Coordinates of C-alpha atoms in Angstrom, one line a residue:
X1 CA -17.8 162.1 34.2
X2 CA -15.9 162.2 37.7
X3 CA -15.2 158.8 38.7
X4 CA -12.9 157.2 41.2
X5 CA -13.2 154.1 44.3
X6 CA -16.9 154.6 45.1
X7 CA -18.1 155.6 41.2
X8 CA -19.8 158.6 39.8
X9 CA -18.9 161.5 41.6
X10 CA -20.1 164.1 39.2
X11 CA -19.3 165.6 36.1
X12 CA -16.9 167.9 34.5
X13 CA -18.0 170.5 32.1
X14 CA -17.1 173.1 29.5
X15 CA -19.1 176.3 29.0
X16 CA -19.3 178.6 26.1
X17 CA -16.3 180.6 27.6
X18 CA -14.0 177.5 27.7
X19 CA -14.3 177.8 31.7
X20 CA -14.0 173.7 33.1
X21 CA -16.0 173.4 36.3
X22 CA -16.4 170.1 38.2
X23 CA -19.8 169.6 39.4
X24 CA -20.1 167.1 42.3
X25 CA -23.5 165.3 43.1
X26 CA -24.4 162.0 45.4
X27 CA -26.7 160.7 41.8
X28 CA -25.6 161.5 38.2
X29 CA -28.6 161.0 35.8
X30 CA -27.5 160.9 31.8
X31 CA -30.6 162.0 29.3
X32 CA -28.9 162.7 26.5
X33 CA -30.7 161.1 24.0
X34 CA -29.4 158.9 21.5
X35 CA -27.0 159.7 18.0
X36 CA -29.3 159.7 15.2
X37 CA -25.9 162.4 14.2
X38 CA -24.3 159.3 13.0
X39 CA -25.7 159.2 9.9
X40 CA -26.3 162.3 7.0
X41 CA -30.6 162.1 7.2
X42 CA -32.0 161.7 10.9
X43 CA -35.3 162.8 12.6
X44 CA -32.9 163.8 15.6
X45 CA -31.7 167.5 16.6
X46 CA -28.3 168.1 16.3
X47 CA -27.4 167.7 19.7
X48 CA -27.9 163.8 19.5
X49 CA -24.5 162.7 18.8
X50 CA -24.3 159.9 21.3
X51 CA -22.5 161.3 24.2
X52 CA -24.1 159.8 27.2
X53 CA -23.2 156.4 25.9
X54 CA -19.5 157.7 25.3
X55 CA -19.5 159.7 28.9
X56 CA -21.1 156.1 30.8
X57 CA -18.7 153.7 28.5
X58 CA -15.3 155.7 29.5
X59 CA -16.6 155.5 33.0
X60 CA -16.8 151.9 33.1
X61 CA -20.0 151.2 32.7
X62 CA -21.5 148.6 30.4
X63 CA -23.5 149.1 26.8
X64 CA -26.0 147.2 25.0
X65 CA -27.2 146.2 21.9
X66 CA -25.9 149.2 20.0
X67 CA -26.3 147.3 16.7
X68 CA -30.0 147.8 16.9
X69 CA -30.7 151.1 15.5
X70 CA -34.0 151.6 14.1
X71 CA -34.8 154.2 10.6
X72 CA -38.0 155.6 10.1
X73 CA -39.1 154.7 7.0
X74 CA -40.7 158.0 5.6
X75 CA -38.8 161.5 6.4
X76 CA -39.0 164.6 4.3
X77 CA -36.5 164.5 1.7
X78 CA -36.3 167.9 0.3
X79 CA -33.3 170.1 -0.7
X80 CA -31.9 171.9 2.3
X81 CA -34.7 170.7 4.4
X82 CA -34.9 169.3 7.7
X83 CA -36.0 165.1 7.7
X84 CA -39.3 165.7 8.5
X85 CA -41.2 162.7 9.8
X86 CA -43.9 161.8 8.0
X87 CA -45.9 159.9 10.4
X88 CA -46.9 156.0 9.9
X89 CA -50.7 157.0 10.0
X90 CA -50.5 158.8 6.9
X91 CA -50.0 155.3 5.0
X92 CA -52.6 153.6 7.8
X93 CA -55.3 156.3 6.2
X94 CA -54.3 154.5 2.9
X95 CA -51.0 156.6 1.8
X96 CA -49.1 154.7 -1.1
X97 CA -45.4 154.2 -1.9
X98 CA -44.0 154.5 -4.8
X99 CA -40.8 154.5 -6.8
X100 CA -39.5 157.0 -9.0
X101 CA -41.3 155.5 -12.0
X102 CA -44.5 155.9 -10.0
X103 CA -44.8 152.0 -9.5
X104 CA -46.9 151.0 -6.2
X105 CA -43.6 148.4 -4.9
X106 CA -44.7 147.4 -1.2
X107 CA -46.9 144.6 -2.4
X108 CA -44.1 142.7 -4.0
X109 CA -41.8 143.0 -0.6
X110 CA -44.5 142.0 2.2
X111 CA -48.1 141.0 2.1
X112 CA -49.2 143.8 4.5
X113 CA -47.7 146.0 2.0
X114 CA -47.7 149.8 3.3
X115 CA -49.0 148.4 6.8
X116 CA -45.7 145.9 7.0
X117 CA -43.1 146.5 10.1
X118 CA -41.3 149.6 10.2
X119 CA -37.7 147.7 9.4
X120 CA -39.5 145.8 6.5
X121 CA -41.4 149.1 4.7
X122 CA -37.4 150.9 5.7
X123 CA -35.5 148.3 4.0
X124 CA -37.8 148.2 1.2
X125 CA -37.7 152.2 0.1
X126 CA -33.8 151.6 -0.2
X127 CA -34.0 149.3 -1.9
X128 CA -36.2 151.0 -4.4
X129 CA -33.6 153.7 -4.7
X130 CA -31.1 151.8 -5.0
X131 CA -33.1 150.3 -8.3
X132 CA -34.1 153.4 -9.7
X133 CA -30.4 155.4 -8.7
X134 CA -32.6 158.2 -6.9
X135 CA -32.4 159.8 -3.2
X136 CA -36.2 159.0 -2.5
X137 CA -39.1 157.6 -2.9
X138 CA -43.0 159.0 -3.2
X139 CA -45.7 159.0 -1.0
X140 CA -48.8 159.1 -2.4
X141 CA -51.9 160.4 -0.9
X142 CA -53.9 161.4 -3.5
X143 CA -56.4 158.3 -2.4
X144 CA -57.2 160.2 1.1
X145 CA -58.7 163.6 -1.3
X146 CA -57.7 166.9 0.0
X147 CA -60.0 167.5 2.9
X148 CA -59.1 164.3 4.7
X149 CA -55.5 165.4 4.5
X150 CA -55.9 168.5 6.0
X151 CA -58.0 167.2 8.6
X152 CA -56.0 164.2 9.4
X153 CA -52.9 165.5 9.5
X154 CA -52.6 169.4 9.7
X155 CA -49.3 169.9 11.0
X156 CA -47.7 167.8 7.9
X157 CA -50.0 169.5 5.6
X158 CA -48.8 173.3 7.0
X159 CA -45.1 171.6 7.4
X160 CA -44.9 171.0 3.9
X161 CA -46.4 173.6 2.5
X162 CA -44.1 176.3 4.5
X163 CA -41.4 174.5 1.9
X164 CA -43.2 174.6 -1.0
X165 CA -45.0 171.4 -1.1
X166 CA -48.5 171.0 -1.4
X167 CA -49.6 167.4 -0.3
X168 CA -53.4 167.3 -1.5
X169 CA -51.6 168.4 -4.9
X170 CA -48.1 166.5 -5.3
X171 CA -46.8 163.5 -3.7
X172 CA -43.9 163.8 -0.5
X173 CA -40.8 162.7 -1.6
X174 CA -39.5 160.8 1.7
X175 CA -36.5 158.6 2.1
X176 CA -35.3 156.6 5.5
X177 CA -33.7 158.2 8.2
X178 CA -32.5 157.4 11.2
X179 CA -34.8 157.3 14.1
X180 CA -34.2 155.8 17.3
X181 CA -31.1 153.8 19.1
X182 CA -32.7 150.2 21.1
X183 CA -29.3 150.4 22.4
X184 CA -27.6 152.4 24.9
X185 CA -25.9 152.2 29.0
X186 CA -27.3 149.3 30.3
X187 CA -29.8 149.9 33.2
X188 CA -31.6 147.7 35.5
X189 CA -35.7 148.9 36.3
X190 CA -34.4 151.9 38.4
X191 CA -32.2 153.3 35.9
X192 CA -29.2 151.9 38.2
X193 CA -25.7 151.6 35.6
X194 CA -22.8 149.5 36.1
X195 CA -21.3 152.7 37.9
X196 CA -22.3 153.3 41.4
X197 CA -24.0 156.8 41.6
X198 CA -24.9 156.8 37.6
X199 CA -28.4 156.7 36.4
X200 CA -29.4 156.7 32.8
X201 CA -32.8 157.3 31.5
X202 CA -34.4 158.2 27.7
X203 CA -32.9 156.8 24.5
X204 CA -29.2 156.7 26.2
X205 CA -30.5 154.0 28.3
X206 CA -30.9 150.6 27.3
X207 CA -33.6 148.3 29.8
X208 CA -34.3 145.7 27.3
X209 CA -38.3 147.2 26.8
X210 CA -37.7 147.5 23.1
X211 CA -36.1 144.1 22.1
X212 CA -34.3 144.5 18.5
X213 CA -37.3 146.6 17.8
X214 CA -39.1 149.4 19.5
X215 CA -42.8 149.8 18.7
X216 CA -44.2 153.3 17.7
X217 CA -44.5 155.8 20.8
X218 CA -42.8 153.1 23.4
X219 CA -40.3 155.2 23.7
X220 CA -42.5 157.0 26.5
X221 CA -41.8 154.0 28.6
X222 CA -38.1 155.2 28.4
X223 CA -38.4 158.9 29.8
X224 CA -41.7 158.6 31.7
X225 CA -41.9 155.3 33.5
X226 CA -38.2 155.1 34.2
X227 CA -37.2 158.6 34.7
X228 CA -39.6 158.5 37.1
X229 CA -38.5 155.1 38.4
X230 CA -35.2 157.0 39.3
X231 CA -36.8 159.8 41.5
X232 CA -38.5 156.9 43.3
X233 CA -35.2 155.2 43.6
X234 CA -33.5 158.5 44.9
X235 CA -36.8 159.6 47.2
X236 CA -36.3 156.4 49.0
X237 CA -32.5 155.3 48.8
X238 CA -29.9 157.8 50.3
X239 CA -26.8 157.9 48.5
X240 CA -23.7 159.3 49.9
X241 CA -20.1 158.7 49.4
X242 CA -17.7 157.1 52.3
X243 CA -14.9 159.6 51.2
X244 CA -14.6 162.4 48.8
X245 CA -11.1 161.8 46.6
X246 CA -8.8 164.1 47.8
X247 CA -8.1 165.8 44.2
X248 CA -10.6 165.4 41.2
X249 CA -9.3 166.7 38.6
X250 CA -10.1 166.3 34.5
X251 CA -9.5 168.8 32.1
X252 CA -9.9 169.1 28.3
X253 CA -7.2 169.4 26.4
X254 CA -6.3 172.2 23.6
X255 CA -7.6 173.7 20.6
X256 CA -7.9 171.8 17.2
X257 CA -8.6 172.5 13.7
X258 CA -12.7 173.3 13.1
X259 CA -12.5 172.9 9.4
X260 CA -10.9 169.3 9.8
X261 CA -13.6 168.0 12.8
X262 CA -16.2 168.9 10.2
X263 CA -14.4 167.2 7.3
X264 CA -14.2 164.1 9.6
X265 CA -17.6 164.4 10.9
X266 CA -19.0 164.2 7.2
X267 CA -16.5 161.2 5.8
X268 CA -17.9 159.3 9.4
X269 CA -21.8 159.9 8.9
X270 CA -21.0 158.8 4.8
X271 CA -19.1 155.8 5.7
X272 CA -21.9 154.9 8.8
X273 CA -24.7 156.1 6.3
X274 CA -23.6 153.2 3.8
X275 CA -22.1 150.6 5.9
X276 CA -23.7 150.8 9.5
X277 CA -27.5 151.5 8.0
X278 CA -30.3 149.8 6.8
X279 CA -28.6 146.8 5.3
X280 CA -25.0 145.6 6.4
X281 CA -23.0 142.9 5.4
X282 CA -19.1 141.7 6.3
X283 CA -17.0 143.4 3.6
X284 CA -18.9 146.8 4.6
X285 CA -18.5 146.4 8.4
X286 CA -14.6 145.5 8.3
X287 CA -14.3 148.9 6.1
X288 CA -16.1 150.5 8.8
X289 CA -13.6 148.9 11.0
X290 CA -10.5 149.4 9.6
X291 CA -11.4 153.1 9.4
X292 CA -12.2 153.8 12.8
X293 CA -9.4 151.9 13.7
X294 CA -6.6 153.2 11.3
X295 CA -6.9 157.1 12.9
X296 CA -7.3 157.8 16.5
X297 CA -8.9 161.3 17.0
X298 CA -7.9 161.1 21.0
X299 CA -4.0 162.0 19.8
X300 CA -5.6 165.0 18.2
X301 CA -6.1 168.3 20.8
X302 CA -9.2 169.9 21.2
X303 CA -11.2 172.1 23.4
X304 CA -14.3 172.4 20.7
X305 CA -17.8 171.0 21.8
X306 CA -17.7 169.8 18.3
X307 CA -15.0 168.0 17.9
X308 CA -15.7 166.8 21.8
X309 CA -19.0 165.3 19.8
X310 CA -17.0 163.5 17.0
X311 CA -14.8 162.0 19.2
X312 CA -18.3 160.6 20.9
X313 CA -19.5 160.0 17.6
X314 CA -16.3 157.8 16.4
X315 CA -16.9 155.8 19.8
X316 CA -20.1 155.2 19.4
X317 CA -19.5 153.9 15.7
X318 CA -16.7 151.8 17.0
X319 CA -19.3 150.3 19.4
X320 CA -21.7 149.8 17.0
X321 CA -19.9 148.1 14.3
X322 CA -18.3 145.5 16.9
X323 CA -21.7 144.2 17.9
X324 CA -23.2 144.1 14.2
X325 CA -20.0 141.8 13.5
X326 CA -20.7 139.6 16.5
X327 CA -24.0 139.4 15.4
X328 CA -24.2 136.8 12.6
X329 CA -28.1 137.4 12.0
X330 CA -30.9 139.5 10.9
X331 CA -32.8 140.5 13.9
X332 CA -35.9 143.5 14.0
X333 CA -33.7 146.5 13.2
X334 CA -30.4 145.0 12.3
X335 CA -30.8 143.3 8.9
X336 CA -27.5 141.7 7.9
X337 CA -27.3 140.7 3.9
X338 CA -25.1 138.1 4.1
X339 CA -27.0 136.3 7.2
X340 CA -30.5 137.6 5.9
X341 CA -32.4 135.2 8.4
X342 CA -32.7 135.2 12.4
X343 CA -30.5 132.6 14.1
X344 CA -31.7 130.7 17.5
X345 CA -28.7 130.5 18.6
X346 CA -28.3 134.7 18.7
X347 CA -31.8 135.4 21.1
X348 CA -29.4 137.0 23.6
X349 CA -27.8 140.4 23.9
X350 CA -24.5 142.1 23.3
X351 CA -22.7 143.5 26.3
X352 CA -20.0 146.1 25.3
X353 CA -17.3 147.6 28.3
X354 CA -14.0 148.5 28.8
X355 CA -13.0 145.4 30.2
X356 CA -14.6 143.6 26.4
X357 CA -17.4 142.4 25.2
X358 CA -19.8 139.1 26.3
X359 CA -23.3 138.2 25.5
X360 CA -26.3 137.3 28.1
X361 CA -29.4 135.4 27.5
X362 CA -32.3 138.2 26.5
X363 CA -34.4 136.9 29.9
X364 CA -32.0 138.1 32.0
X365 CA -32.2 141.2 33.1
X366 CA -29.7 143.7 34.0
X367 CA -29.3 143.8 37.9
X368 CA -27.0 146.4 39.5
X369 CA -26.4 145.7 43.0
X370 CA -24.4 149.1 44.9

């Protein structure tokens, strides 16, 4: 982002040819998405590796409860297969868990078994692997019969069989992965950011709508209602600048090595996979720590869009793992072993910027006044 005295001025970008361009505009709107990339099993494409909240963060503006990052419970888990989601209404039609010894388990965890909260039925299938020492779980529909499968839920049933799995005949082997960020740039209810002239709607944005723990398809409210809200904003506010800067100038730096960015992309999504996922606890977060603080990827050159991503992935991760520390609790998404129960004292919100981090009560809401 193009920043200076008056706040967003634009952007700078990179295309396929290596060209740099600097785009200017009076409004800069960031719907990036979020960085389900973080981790090795996500329902996100690949292009969600959290670089709106790295882009808004080095351009001064504040981020929000970035530990709250919610994992579908029931994805696809197939060799050399995409994470699928399985959708929650498969087990609301009466879809069963169960382990690798073909034990129904979701009883002994919650009393709406199946039907429990998506971080409760999440935590639960790893925990099941962990038990048995496997990669997934099963889920069972042979209590729907054939015809109600197909008719319920044809694209899972044409999904699956297009990689060799028939689901009226065999059960899905699924497995969590990760979903959705409750975090991101914080925003006030016109998608206003800390930056003057910077906007953020979708999953990089972070309102407060979702708490510590967005309920199915609310995610709407995210890119409808408030992407929306901006164009109302922009329809009725004119933004202009006083003065242009007389130079803006940003470039990328050199080339680096591709086969290392990949290597280091894979030892991050292992360590954030096992340390910064379903369940946390201390000695796990200060590895996650110490790692992303022992090597600095900035000193490295690079004009890659990958490793660009990595270095936004390593920030991100570095944001992350700072607020699950701070965060002495369990809370919706972010279930911390070693504090396994939700603390009064923590029903406010992590604020994250360049200048450090603070907390504010969770009724307040984000105002941004340019």
């Amino acid at each position: 982002l193009l920043t200076g005295a008056e706040g967003c001025y634009g952007v700078l970008t990179l295309d396929e040819n290596q060209n740099q361009t600097c785009l200017l505009a009076q409004a800069t709107i960031l719907a990036t998405g979020g960085c389900g990339q973080l981790y090795l099993n996500t329902t996100n494409p690949e292009v969600a590796t959290g670089d709106g909240v790295a882009l808004a963060f080095h351009a001064g503006a504040p981020v929000a409860d970035l530990e709250f990052v919610q994992f579908h419970p029931t994805a696809l888990r197939l060799p050399d297969t995409p994470c699928f989601l399985i959708t929650e209404a498969v087990r609301g039609e009466g879809g069963i868990l169960r382990n690798a010894h073909e034990d129904r388990f979701m009883p002994s965890y919650h009393h709406q078994a199946e039907l429990a909260p998506r971080d409760v039925v999440a935590r639960s299938v790893l925990l099941e692997m962990l038990k048995t020492g496997t990669d997934h779980v099963y889920l069972d529909l042979s209590l729907l019969g054939p015809e109600l499968t197909k008719h319920r839920f044809p694209n899972i049933y044409e999904t699956c069989l297009s990689y060799g799995l028939d689901i009226t005949k065999a059960p899905i082997p699924v497995a969590p992965a990760a979903h959705y960020m409750m975090g991101g740039v914080a925003t006030d209810l016109y998608g206003r950011t800390g930056v003057p002239h910077l906007f953020a709607c979708g999953e990089v944005a972070n309102s407060g709508v979702h708490g510590a723990n967005r309920l199915a398809s609310n995610s709407l409210l995210d890119g409808l209602v408030f992407g929306h809200r901006i164009l109302t904003y922009l329809q009725t506010h004119q933004l202009s600048f006083n003065q242009l800067p007389a130079e803006l100038e940003a470039t990328f730096s050199a080339e680096t090595n591709p086969a290392q960015v990949t290597a280091d992309r894979l030892t991050l999504q292992q360590l954030a996979s096992t340390e910064l996922g379903i369940i946390r606890q201390e000695n796990g977060l200060c590895q996650a720590q110490h790692y992303l603080t022992a090597t600095d990827l900035q000193q490295v050159p690079a004009l890659t869009p990958d490793y660009l991503e990595l270095q936004n992935l390593r920030l991100f991760a570095q944001l992350l793992v700072t607020a699950a520390c701070a965060r002495q609790e369990s809370r919706g998404s972010h279930y911390r072993l070693d504090y396994p129960d939700p603390n009064p004292a923590w029903t406010k919100r992590i604020i994250q910027s360049p200048q450090g981090t603070s907390t504010i009560p969770v009724e307040q809401p984000f105002t941004w006044r340019w």
